[in-house]
Amino acid sequence: MIRQLGQFVFFQIQWWCCLLSASSPHYRYLFLFALVLAVYDVWRYFKIPRLWLLLVLIASLGLINDTLLMHLNILYFFDDSLLIIPPWLWVLWVCFGGWFLKADWINKNYLLMSLLGAIGGPLSYFAGFKLGAISFPQPLFVTMIILLIDWILLVLTITKLNGLWRK
């Protein structure tokens, strides 16, 4: 229980650092701190090449997913020149992948992961919206429904890949 709580707190620190670094120029240094934490996490826990590759796959899926949402005008990152999501969100996806792969007490349960994804995913973006890190060009209700469906599908895909990859 203590280990799971520690992993959750570690991910929350990473999450806050990434979001705050995007929300204000005064917090830009927090991006570097989140990056250092992500590199440390990968170095400390992902020594098995197979797990490292799975982490890269999860982060890549997140990057592709959010880039697609950006180009579909569901998410906006305050920079019209972006072709893909901003770097703080890349790091956040690596951090999420690290948390997910270490959360072996939950990451094999499709129903529970779907529920957590359906709630946690959209709420995470909503928090980013409230902090000023992202904007929602579409009405809030529509965006939240799209993110809910998106996160259920994304978490189910990641959970399935995790199960297949670790066999």
PDB file of N, CA and C in Angstrom, residues 51-149:
ATOM      1  N   LEU A  51      10.132  -3.577 -21.031  1.00  0.00           N
ATOM      2  CA  LEU A  51       9.325  -2.565 -20.342  1.00  0.00           C
ATOM      3  C   LEU A  51       9.625  -1.173 -20.867  1.00  0.00           C
ATOM      4  N   TRP A  52      10.893  -0.912 -21.171  1.00  0.00           N
ATOM      5  CA  TRP A  52      11.268   0.385 -21.709  1.00  0.00           C
ATOM      6  C   TRP A  52      10.544   0.624 -23.034  1.00  0.00           C
ATOM      7  N   LEU A  53      10.516  -0.388 -23.881  1.00  0.00           N
ATOM      8  CA  LEU A  53       9.823  -0.263 -25.171  1.00  0.00           C
ATOM      9  C   LEU A  53       8.324  -0.068 -24.981  1.00  0.00           C
ATOM     10  N   LEU A  54       7.749  -0.746 -23.991  1.00  0.00           N
ATOM     11  CA  LEU A  54       6.324  -0.560 -23.710  1.00  0.00           C
ATOM     12  C   LEU A  54       6.056   0.865 -23.232  1.00  0.00           C
ATOM     13  N   LEU A  55       6.944   1.411 -22.431  1.00  0.00           N
ATOM     14  CA  LEU A  55       6.817   2.800 -21.992  1.00  0.00           C
ATOM     15  C   LEU A  55       6.860   3.747 -23.191  1.00  0.00           C
ATOM     16  N   VAL A  56       7.780   3.514 -24.106  1.00  0.00           N
ATOM     17  CA  VAL A  56       7.873   4.334 -25.321  1.00  0.00           C
ATOM     18  C   VAL A  56       6.587   4.212 -26.138  1.00  0.00           C
ATOM     19  N   LEU A  57       6.036   3.009 -26.228  1.00  0.00           N
ATOM     20  CA  LEU A  57       4.795   2.793 -26.968  1.00  0.00           C
ATOM     21  C   LEU A  57       3.635   3.551 -26.331  1.00  0.00           C
ATOM     22  N   ILE A  58       3.511   3.481 -25.014  1.00  0.00           N
ATOM     23  CA  ILE A  58       2.433   4.193 -24.317  1.00  0.00           C
ATOM     24  C   ILE A  58       2.579   5.700 -24.516  1.00  0.00           C
ATOM     25  N   ALA A  59       3.786   6.221 -24.336  1.00  0.00           N
ATOM     26  CA  ALA A  59       4.012   7.657 -24.521  1.00  0.00           C
ATOM     27  C   ALA A  59       3.728   8.074 -25.965  1.00  0.00           C
ATOM     28  N   SER A  60       4.093   7.228 -26.916  1.00  0.00           N
ATOM     29  CA  SER A  60       3.830   7.525 -28.335  1.00  0.00           C
ATOM     30  C   SER A  60       2.337   7.532 -28.631  1.00  0.00           C
ATOM     31  N   LEU A  61       1.612   6.581 -28.067  1.00  0.00           N
ATOM     32  CA  LEU A  61       0.152   6.569 -28.245  1.00  0.00           C
ATOM     33  C   LEU A  61      -0.464   7.847 -27.689  1.00  0.00           C
ATOM     34  N   GLY A  62       0.004   8.275 -26.530  1.00  0.00           N
ATOM     35  CA  GLY A  62      -0.497   9.513 -25.941  1.00  0.00           C
ATOM     36  C   GLY A  62      -0.183  10.723 -26.797  1.00  0.00           C
ATOM     37  N   LEU A  63       1.042  10.781 -27.308  1.00  0.00           N
ATOM     38  CA  LEU A  63       1.453  11.883 -28.169  1.00  0.00           C
ATOM     39  C   LEU A  63       0.590  11.924 -29.431  1.00  0.00           C
ATOM     40  N   ILE A  64       0.390  10.773 -30.056  1.00  0.00           N
ATOM     41  CA  ILE A  64      -0.438  10.698 -31.271  1.00  0.00           C
ATOM     42  C   ILE A  64      -1.879  11.063 -30.951  1.00  0.00           C
ATOM     43  N   ASN A  65      -2.400  10.533 -29.855  1.00  0.00           N
ATOM     44  CA  ASN A  65      -3.779  10.799 -29.451  1.00  0.00           C
ATOM     45  C   ASN A  65      -4.014  12.302 -29.244  1.00  0.00           C
ATOM     46  N   ASP A  66      -3.158  12.935 -28.450  1.00  0.00           N
ATOM     47  CA  ASP A  66      -3.363  14.352 -28.159  1.00  0.00           C
ATOM     48  C   ASP A  66      -3.089  15.235 -29.372  1.00  0.00           C
ATOM     49  N   THR A  67      -2.148  14.833 -30.217  1.00  0.00           N
ATOM     50  CA  THR A  67      -1.908  15.577 -31.453  1.00  0.00           C
ATOM     51  C   THR A  67      -3.140  15.503 -32.353  1.00  0.00           C
ATOM     52  N   LEU A  68      -3.749  14.341 -32.425  1.00  0.00           N
ATOM     53  CA  LEU A  68      -4.982  14.187 -33.199  1.00  0.00           C
ATOM     54  C   LEU A  68      -6.094  15.064 -32.620  1.00  0.00           C
ATOM     55  N   LEU A  69      -6.248  15.058 -31.301  1.00  0.00           N
ATOM     56  CA  LEU A  69      -7.261  15.916 -30.667  1.00  0.00           C
ATOM     57  C   LEU A  69      -6.981  17.392 -30.936  1.00  0.00           C
ATOM     58  N   MET A  70      -5.719  17.753 -30.994  1.00  0.00           N
ATOM     59  CA  MET A  70      -5.345  19.133 -31.297  1.00  0.00           C
ATOM     60  C   MET A  70      -5.749  19.485 -32.734  1.00  0.00           C
ATOM     61  N   HIS A  71      -5.454  18.593 -33.681  1.00  0.00           N
ATOM     62  CA  HIS A  71      -5.776  18.869 -35.083  1.00  0.00           C
ATOM     63  C   HIS A  71      -7.276  18.772 -35.370  1.00  0.00           C
ATOM     64  N   LEU A  72      -8.010  18.058 -34.529  1.00  0.00           N
ATOM     65  CA  LEU A  72      -9.476  18.000 -34.655  1.00  0.00           C
ATOM     66  C   LEU A  72     -10.154  19.169 -33.943  1.00  0.00           C
ATOM     67  N   ASN A  73      -9.345  20.087 -33.420  1.00  0.00           N
ATOM     68  CA  ASN A  73      -9.831  21.290 -32.753  1.00  0.00           C
ATOM     69  C   ASN A  73     -10.616  20.971 -31.470  1.00  0.00           C
ATOM     70  N   ILE A  74     -10.183  19.926 -30.763  1.00  0.00           N
ATOM     71  CA  ILE A  74     -10.760  19.596 -29.462  1.00  0.00           C
ATOM     72  C   ILE A  74      -9.900  20.226 -28.367  1.00  0.00           C
ATOM     73  N   LEU A  75      -8.585  20.216 -28.568  1.00  0.00           N
ATOM     74  CA  LEU A  75      -7.635  20.831 -27.643  1.00  0.00           C
ATOM     75  C   LEU A  75      -6.873  21.931 -28.374  1.00  0.00           C
ATOM     76  N   TYR A  76      -6.565  23.012 -27.655  1.00  0.00           N
ATOM     77  CA  TYR A  76      -5.769  24.096 -28.229  1.00  0.00           C
ATOM     78  C   TYR A  76      -4.683  24.470 -27.220  1.00  0.00           C
ATOM     79  N   PHE A  77      -3.444  24.615 -27.700  1.00  0.00           N
ATOM     80  CA  PHE A  77      -2.297  24.853 -26.826  1.00  0.00           C
ATOM     81  C   PHE A  77      -1.687  26.244 -26.978  1.00  0.00           C
ATOM     82  N   PHE A  78      -2.438  27.213 -27.461  1.00  0.00           N
ATOM     83  CA  PHE A  78      -2.026  28.614 -27.522  1.00  0.00           C
ATOM     84  C   PHE A  78      -0.827  28.875 -28.424  1.00  0.00           C
ATOM     85  N   ASP A  79      -0.603  28.008 -29.391  1.00  0.00           N
ATOM     86  CA  ASP A  79       0.494  28.202 -30.344  1.00  0.00           C
ATOM     87  C   ASP A  79       0.063  27.605 -31.679  1.00  0.00           C
ATOM     88  N   ASP A  80      -0.282  28.479 -32.622  1.00  0.00           N
ATOM     89  CA  ASP A  80      -0.777  28.017 -33.919  1.00  0.00           C
ATOM     90  C   ASP A  80       0.293  27.344 -34.767  1.00  0.00           C
ATOM     91  N   SER A  81       1.558  27.495 -34.405  1.00  0.00           N
ATOM     92  CA  SER A  81       2.624  26.905 -35.217  1.00  0.00           C
ATOM     93  C   SER A  81       2.901  25.442 -34.853  1.00  0.00           C
ATOM     94  N   LEU A  82       2.254  24.931 -33.816  1.00  0.00           N
ATOM     95  CA  LEU A  82       2.513  23.556 -33.385  1.00  0.00           C
ATOM     96  C   LEU A  82       1.993  22.535 -34.392  1.00  0.00           C
ATOM     97  N   LEU A  83       2.846  21.585 -34.741  1.00  0.00           N
ATOM     98  CA  LEU A  83       2.414  20.448 -35.558  1.00  0.00           C
ATOM     99  C   LEU A  83       2.070  19.256 -34.673  1.00  0.00           C
ATOM    100  N   ILE A  84       2.742  19.179 -33.529  1.00  0.00           N
ATOM    101  CA  ILE A  84       2.432  18.152 -32.529  1.00  0.00           C
ATOM    102  C   ILE A  84       2.304  18.842 -31.170  1.00  0.00           C
ATOM    103  N   ILE A  85       1.875  18.096 -30.176  1.00  0.00           N
ATOM    104  CA  ILE A  85       1.649  18.675 -28.850  1.00  0.00           C
ATOM    105  C   ILE A  85       2.936  19.274 -28.273  1.00  0.00           C
ATOM    106  N   PRO A  86       2.804  20.211 -27.332  1.00  0.00           N
ATOM    107  CA  PRO A  86       3.993  20.853 -26.761  1.00  0.00           C
ATOM    108  C   PRO A  86       4.828  19.888 -25.903  1.00  0.00           C
ATOM    109  N   PRO A  87       6.111  20.203 -25.733  1.00  0.00           N
ATOM    110  CA  PRO A  87       7.021  19.310 -25.000  1.00  0.00           C
ATOM    111  C   PRO A  87       6.581  18.955 -23.580  1.00  0.00           C
ATOM    112  N   TRP A  88       5.940  19.887 -22.867  1.00  0.00           N
ATOM    113  CA  TRP A  88       5.512  19.562 -21.498  1.00  0.00           C
ATOM    114  C   TRP A  88       4.529  18.396 -21.493  1.00  0.00           C
ATOM    115  N   LEU A  89       3.739  18.269 -22.569  1.00  0.00           N
ATOM    116  CA  LEU A  89       2.780  17.171 -22.644  1.00  0.00           C
ATOM    117  C   LEU A  89       3.463  15.867 -23.061  1.00  0.00           C
ATOM    118  N   TRP A  90       4.543  15.960 -23.828  1.00  0.00           N
ATOM    119  CA  TRP A  90       5.341  14.746 -24.128  1.00  0.00           C
ATOM    120  C   TRP A  90       5.838  14.151 -22.822  1.00  0.00           C
ATOM    121  N   VAL A  91       6.428  15.026 -21.991  1.00  0.00           N
ATOM    122  CA  VAL A  91       6.972  14.562 -20.710  1.00  0.00           C
ATOM    123  C   VAL A  91       5.856  13.992 -19.834  1.00  0.00           C
ATOM    124  N   LEU A  92       4.710  14.637 -19.845  1.00  0.00           N
ATOM    125  CA  LEU A  92       3.589  14.142 -19.043  1.00  0.00           C
ATOM    126  C   LEU A  92       3.153  12.751 -19.496  1.00  0.00           C
ATOM    127  N   TRP A  93       3.196  12.490 -20.796  1.00  0.00           N
ATOM    128  CA  TRP A  93       2.837  11.157 -21.288  1.00  0.00           C
ATOM    129  C   TRP A  93       3.866  10.107 -20.862  1.00  0.00           C
ATOM    130  N   VAL A  94       5.131  10.468 -20.836  1.00  0.00           N
ATOM    131  CA  VAL A  94       6.152   9.538 -20.327  1.00  0.00           C
ATOM    132  C   VAL A  94       5.893   9.269 -18.842  1.00  0.00           C
ATOM    133  N   CYS A  95       5.559  10.318 -18.107  1.00  0.00           N
ATOM    134  CA  CYS A  95       5.262  10.167 -16.677  1.00  0.00           C
ATOM    135  C   CYS A  95       4.037   9.283 -16.459  1.00  0.00           C
ATOM    136  N   PHE A  96       2.994   9.492 -17.259  1.00  0.00           N
ATOM    137  CA  PHE A  96       1.796   8.654 -17.131  1.00  0.00           C
ATOM    138  C   PHE A  96       2.129   7.197 -17.446  1.00  0.00           C
ATOM    139  N   GLY A  97       2.885   6.978 -18.516  1.00  0.00           N
ATOM    140  CA  GLY A  97       3.277   5.612 -18.865  1.00  0.00           C
ATOM    141  C   GLY A  97       4.070   4.955 -17.755  1.00  0.00           C
ATOM    142  N   GLY A  98       4.959   5.714 -17.133  1.00  0.00           N
ATOM    143  CA  GLY A  98       5.732   5.189 -16.012  1.00  0.00           C
ATOM    144  C   GLY A  98       4.845   4.808 -14.849  1.00  0.00           C
ATOM    145  N   TRP A  99       3.901   5.681 -14.513  1.00  0.00           N
ATOM    146  CA  TRP A  99       2.968   5.357 -13.423  1.00  0.00           C
ATOM    147  C   TRP A  99       2.155   4.116 -13.766  1.00  0.00           C
ATOM    148  N   PHE A 100       1.614   4.075 -14.970  1.00  0.00           N
ATOM    149  CA  PHE A 100       0.763   2.956 -15.379  1.00  0.00           C
ATOM    150  C   PHE A 100       1.508   1.626 -15.281  1.00  0.00           C
ATOM    151  N   LEU A 101       2.713   1.582 -15.796  1.00  0.00           N
ATOM    152  CA  LEU A 101       3.463   0.321 -15.809  1.00  0.00           C
ATOM    153  C   LEU A 101       3.898  -0.121 -14.416  1.00  0.00           C
ATOM    154  N   LYS A 102       4.093   0.830 -13.519  1.00  0.00           N
ATOM    155  CA  LYS A 102       4.442   0.468 -12.142  1.00  0.00           C
ATOM    156  C   LYS A 102       3.206   0.100 -11.323  1.00  0.00           C
ATOM    157  N   ALA A 103       2.039   0.499 -11.780  1.00  0.00           N
ATOM    158  CA  ALA A 103       0.796   0.254 -11.035  1.00  0.00           C
ATOM    159  C   ALA A 103       0.254  -1.135 -11.345  1.00  0.00           C
ATOM    160  N   ASP A 104       1.064  -2.150 -11.076  1.00  0.00           N
ATOM    161  CA  ASP A 104       0.663  -3.517 -11.415  1.00  0.00           C
ATOM    162  C   ASP A 104      -0.518  -4.012 -10.583  1.00  0.00           C
ATOM    163  N   TRP A 105      -0.869  -3.312  -9.533  1.00  0.00           N
ATOM    164  CA  TRP A 105      -2.026  -3.656  -8.712  1.00  0.00           C
ATOM    165  C   TRP A 105      -3.337  -3.294  -9.410  1.00  0.00           C
ATOM    166  N   ILE A 106      -3.250  -2.502 -10.465  1.00  0.00           N
ATOM    167  CA  ILE A 106      -4.467  -2.049 -11.137  1.00  0.00           C
ATOM    168  C   ILE A 106      -4.399  -2.189 -12.651  1.00  0.00           C
ATOM    169  N   ASN A 107      -3.216  -2.205 -13.246  1.00  0.00           N
ATOM    170  CA  ASN A 107      -3.103  -2.087 -14.701  1.00  0.00           C
ATOM    171  C   ASN A 107      -3.468  -3.346 -15.482  1.00  0.00           C
ATOM    172  N   LYS A 108      -3.979  -4.359 -14.811  1.00  0.00           N
ATOM    173  CA  LYS A 108      -4.446  -5.557 -15.516  1.00  0.00           C
ATOM    174  C   LYS A 108      -5.970  -5.678 -15.466  1.00  0.00           C
ATOM    175  N   ASN A 109      -6.610  -4.760 -14.782  1.00  0.00           N
ATOM    176  CA  ASN A 109      -8.053  -4.792 -14.579  1.00  0.00           C
ATOM    177  C   ASN A 109      -8.729  -3.839 -15.576  1.00  0.00           C
ATOM    178  N   TYR A 110      -9.317  -4.403 -16.629  1.00  0.00           N
ATOM    179  CA  TYR A 110      -9.911  -3.588 -17.698  1.00  0.00           C
ATOM    180  C   TYR A 110     -11.031  -2.684 -17.191  1.00  0.00           C
ATOM    181  N   LEU A 111     -11.905  -3.221 -16.369  1.00  0.00           N
ATOM    182  CA  LEU A 111     -13.050  -2.448 -15.891  1.00  0.00           C
ATOM    183  C   LEU A 111     -12.599  -1.276 -15.023  1.00  0.00           C
ATOM    184  N   LEU A 112     -11.732  -1.558 -14.075  1.00  0.00           N
ATOM    185  CA  LEU A 112     -11.261  -0.502 -13.185  1.00  0.00           C
ATOM    186  C   LEU A 112     -10.441   0.544 -13.938  1.00  0.00           C
ATOM    187  N   MET A 113      -9.586   0.106 -14.851  1.00  0.00           N
ATOM    188  CA  MET A 113      -8.799   1.059 -15.639  1.00  0.00           C
ATOM    189  C   MET A 113      -9.699   1.913 -16.532  1.00  0.00           C
ATOM    190  N   SER A 114     -10.756   1.309 -17.100  1.00  0.00           N
ATOM    191  CA  SER A 114     -11.702   2.077 -17.920  1.00  0.00           C
ATOM    192  C   SER A 114     -12.389   3.144 -17.085  1.00  0.00           C
ATOM    193  N   LEU A 115     -12.781   2.762 -15.877  1.00  0.00           N
ATOM    194  CA  LEU A 115     -13.439   3.708 -14.980  1.00  0.00           C
ATOM    195  C   LEU A 115     -12.487   4.841 -14.596  1.00  0.00           C
ATOM    196  N   LEU A 116     -11.269   4.487 -14.228  1.00  0.00           N
ATOM    197  CA  LEU A 116     -10.284   5.516 -13.886  1.00  0.00           C
ATOM    198  C   LEU A 116      -9.966   6.414 -15.082  1.00  0.00           C
ATOM    199  N   GLY A 117      -9.849   5.811 -16.260  1.00  0.00           N
ATOM    200  CA  GLY A 117      -9.591   6.600 -17.463  1.00  0.00           C
ATOM    201  C   GLY A 117     -10.741   7.530 -17.798  1.00  0.00           C
ATOM    202  N   ALA A 118     -11.972   7.020 -17.654  1.00  0.00           N
ATOM    203  CA  ALA A 118     -13.162   7.815 -17.966  1.00  0.00           C
ATOM    204  C   ALA A 118     -13.292   9.017 -17.037  1.00  0.00           C
ATOM    205  N   ILE A 119     -12.835   8.868 -15.811  1.00  0.00           N
ATOM    206  CA  ILE A 119     -12.924   9.964 -14.838  1.00  0.00           C
ATOM    207  C   ILE A 119     -11.642  10.801 -14.843  1.00  0.00           C
ATOM    208  N   GLY A 120     -10.509  10.122 -14.670  1.00  0.00           N
ATOM    209  CA  GLY A 120      -9.237  10.826 -14.510  1.00  0.00           C
ATOM    210  C   GLY A 120      -8.746  11.546 -15.751  1.00  0.00           C
ATOM    211  N   GLY A 121      -8.943  10.940 -16.921  1.00  0.00           N
ATOM    212  CA  GLY A 121      -8.484  11.569 -18.158  1.00  0.00           C
ATOM    213  C   GLY A 121      -9.128  12.925 -18.401  1.00  0.00           C
ATOM    214  N   PRO A 122     -10.470  12.964 -18.534  1.00  0.00           N
ATOM    215  CA  PRO A 122     -11.127  14.251 -18.754  1.00  0.00           C
ATOM    216  C   PRO A 122     -10.888  15.262 -17.625  1.00  0.00           C
ATOM    217  N   LEU A 123     -10.864  14.789 -16.373  1.00  0.00           N
ATOM    218  CA  LEU A 123     -10.619  15.717 -15.262  1.00  0.00           C
ATOM    219  C   LEU A 123      -9.219  16.318 -15.324  1.00  0.00           C
ATOM    220  N   SER A 124      -8.263  15.547 -15.799  1.00  0.00           N
ATOM    221  CA  SER A 124      -6.904  16.049 -15.947  1.00  0.00           C
ATOM    222  C   SER A 124      -6.855  17.183 -16.980  1.00  0.00           C
ATOM    223  N   TYR A 125      -7.525  16.989 -18.103  1.00  0.00           N
ATOM    224  CA  TYR A 125      -7.583  18.041 -19.124  1.00  0.00           C
ATOM    225  C   TYR A 125      -8.372  19.246 -18.618  1.00  0.00           C
ATOM    226  N   PHE A 126      -9.436  18.997 -17.865  1.00  0.00           N
ATOM    227  CA  PHE A 126     -10.223  20.096 -17.301  1.00  0.00           C
ATOM    228  C   PHE A 126      -9.361  20.920 -16.341  1.00  0.00           C
ATOM    229  N   ALA A 127      -8.563  20.244 -15.526  1.00  0.00           N
ATOM    230  CA  ALA A 127      -7.657  20.958 -14.624  1.00  0.00           C
ATOM    231  C   ALA A 127      -6.659  21.793 -15.431  1.00  0.00           C
ATOM    232  N   GLY A 128      -6.135  21.226 -16.517  1.00  0.00           N
ATOM    233  CA  GLY A 128      -5.237  21.977 -17.388  1.00  0.00           C
ATOM    234  C   GLY A 128      -5.921  23.191 -17.991  1.00  0.00           C
ATOM    235  N   PHE A 129      -7.185  23.038 -18.327  1.00  0.00           N
ATOM    236  CA  PHE A 129      -8.002  24.138 -18.850  1.00  0.00           C
ATOM    237  C   PHE A 129      -8.151  25.230 -17.787  1.00  0.00           C
ATOM    238  N   LYS A 130      -8.476  24.830 -16.565  1.00  0.00           N
ATOM    239  CA  LYS A 130      -8.667  25.797 -15.481  1.00  0.00           C
ATOM    240  C   LYS A 130      -7.361  26.497 -15.104  1.00  0.00           C
ATOM    241  N   LEU A 131      -6.252  25.791 -15.221  1.00  0.00           N
ATOM    242  CA  LEU A 131      -4.948  26.386 -14.912  1.00  0.00           C
ATOM    243  C   LEU A 131      -4.414  27.252 -16.049  1.00  0.00           C
ATOM    244  N   GLY A 132      -5.060  27.191 -17.218  1.00  0.00           N
ATOM    245  CA  GLY A 132      -4.637  27.999 -18.352  1.00  0.00           C
ATOM    246  C   GLY A 132      -3.559  27.357 -19.210  1.00  0.00           C
ATOM    247  N   ALA A 133      -3.343  26.057 -19.051  1.00  0.00           N
ATOM    248  CA  ALA A 133      -2.331  25.365 -19.853  1.00  0.00           C
ATOM    249  C   ALA A 133      -2.862  24.987 -21.227  1.00  0.00           C
ATOM    250  N   ILE A 134      -4.172  24.749 -21.319  1.00  0.00           N
ATOM    251  CA  ILE A 134      -4.821  24.404 -22.587  1.00  0.00           C
ATOM    252  C   ILE A 134      -6.144  25.139 -22.677  1.00  0.00           C
ATOM    253  N   SER A 135      -6.709  25.112 -23.867  1.00  0.00           N
ATOM    254  CA  SER A 135      -8.016  25.709 -24.099  1.00  0.00           C
ATOM    255  C   SER A 135      -8.884  24.693 -24.833  1.00  0.00           C
ATOM    256  N   PHE A 136     -10.187  24.829 -24.680  1.00  0.00           N
ATOM    257  CA  PHE A 136     -11.146  23.967 -25.370  1.00  0.00           C
ATOM    258  C   PHE A 136     -11.918  24.811 -26.381  1.00  0.00           C
ATOM    259  N   PRO A 137     -11.617  24.685 -27.675  1.00  0.00           N
ATOM    260  CA  PRO A 137     -12.335  25.454 -28.687  1.00  0.00           C
ATOM    261  C   PRO A 137     -13.817  25.091 -28.788  1.00  0.00           C
ATOM    262  N   GLN A 138     -14.157  23.864 -28.462  1.00  0.00           N
ATOM    263  CA  GLN A 138     -15.552  23.406 -28.527  1.00  0.00           C
ATOM    264  C   GLN A 138     -16.230  23.661 -27.177  1.00  0.00           C
ATOM    265  N   PRO A 139     -17.571  23.584 -27.134  1.00  0.00           N
ATOM    266  CA  PRO A 139     -18.256  23.739 -25.849  1.00  0.00           C
ATOM    267  C   PRO A 139     -17.734  22.724 -24.818  1.00  0.00           C
ATOM    268  N   LEU A 140     -17.699  23.143 -23.576  1.00  0.00           N
ATOM    269  CA  LEU A 140     -17.122  22.324 -22.513  1.00  0.00           C
ATOM    270  C   LEU A 140     -17.762  20.940 -22.424  1.00  0.00           C
ATOM    271  N   PHE A 141     -19.086  20.866 -22.472  1.00  0.00           N
ATOM    272  CA  PHE A 141     -19.776  19.577 -22.358  1.00  0.00           C
ATOM    273  C   PHE A 141     -19.368  18.641 -23.495  1.00  0.00           C
ATOM    274  N   VAL A 142     -19.327  19.153 -24.704  1.00  0.00           N
ATOM    275  CA  VAL A 142     -18.944  18.349 -25.874  1.00  0.00           C
ATOM    276  C   VAL A 142     -17.504  17.854 -25.717  1.00  0.00           C
ATOM    277  N   THR A 143     -16.622  18.740 -25.314  1.00  0.00           N
ATOM    278  CA  THR A 143     -15.217  18.368 -25.120  1.00  0.00           C
ATOM    279  C   THR A 143     -15.077  17.283 -24.063  1.00  0.00           C
ATOM    280  N   MET A 144     -15.791  17.417 -22.956  1.00  0.00           N
ATOM    281  CA  MET A 144     -15.694  16.426 -21.876  1.00  0.00           C
ATOM    282  C   MET A 144     -16.214  15.056 -22.321  1.00  0.00           C
ATOM    283  N   ILE A 145     -17.280  15.031 -23.108  1.00  0.00           N
ATOM    284  CA  ILE A 145     -17.810  13.753 -23.614  1.00  0.00           C
ATOM    285  C   ILE A 145     -16.801  13.111 -24.570  1.00  0.00           C
ATOM    286  N   ILE A 146     -16.230  13.913 -25.445  1.00  0.00           N
ATOM    287  CA  ILE A 146     -15.221  13.393 -26.382  1.00  0.00           C
ATOM    288  C   ILE A 146     -14.020  12.846 -25.609  1.00  0.00           C
ATOM    289  N   LEU A 147     -13.558  13.596 -24.612  1.00  0.00           N
ATOM    290  CA  LEU A 147     -12.415  13.137 -23.819  1.00  0.00           C
ATOM    291  C   LEU A 147     -12.746  11.885 -23.011  1.00  0.00           C
ATOM    292  N   LEU A 148     -13.955  11.786 -22.512  1.00  0.00           N
ATOM    293  CA  LEU A 148     -14.376  10.591 -21.771  1.00  0.00           C
ATOM    294  C   LEU A 148     -14.299   9.353 -22.662  1.00  0.00           C
ATOM    295  N   ILE A 149     -14.882   9.436 -23.837  1.00  0.00           N
ATOM    296  CA  ILE A 149     -14.853   8.307 -24.783  1.00  0.00           C
ATOM    297  C   ILE A 149     -13.418   8.014 -25.208  1.00  0.00           C
TER     298      ILE A 149
END
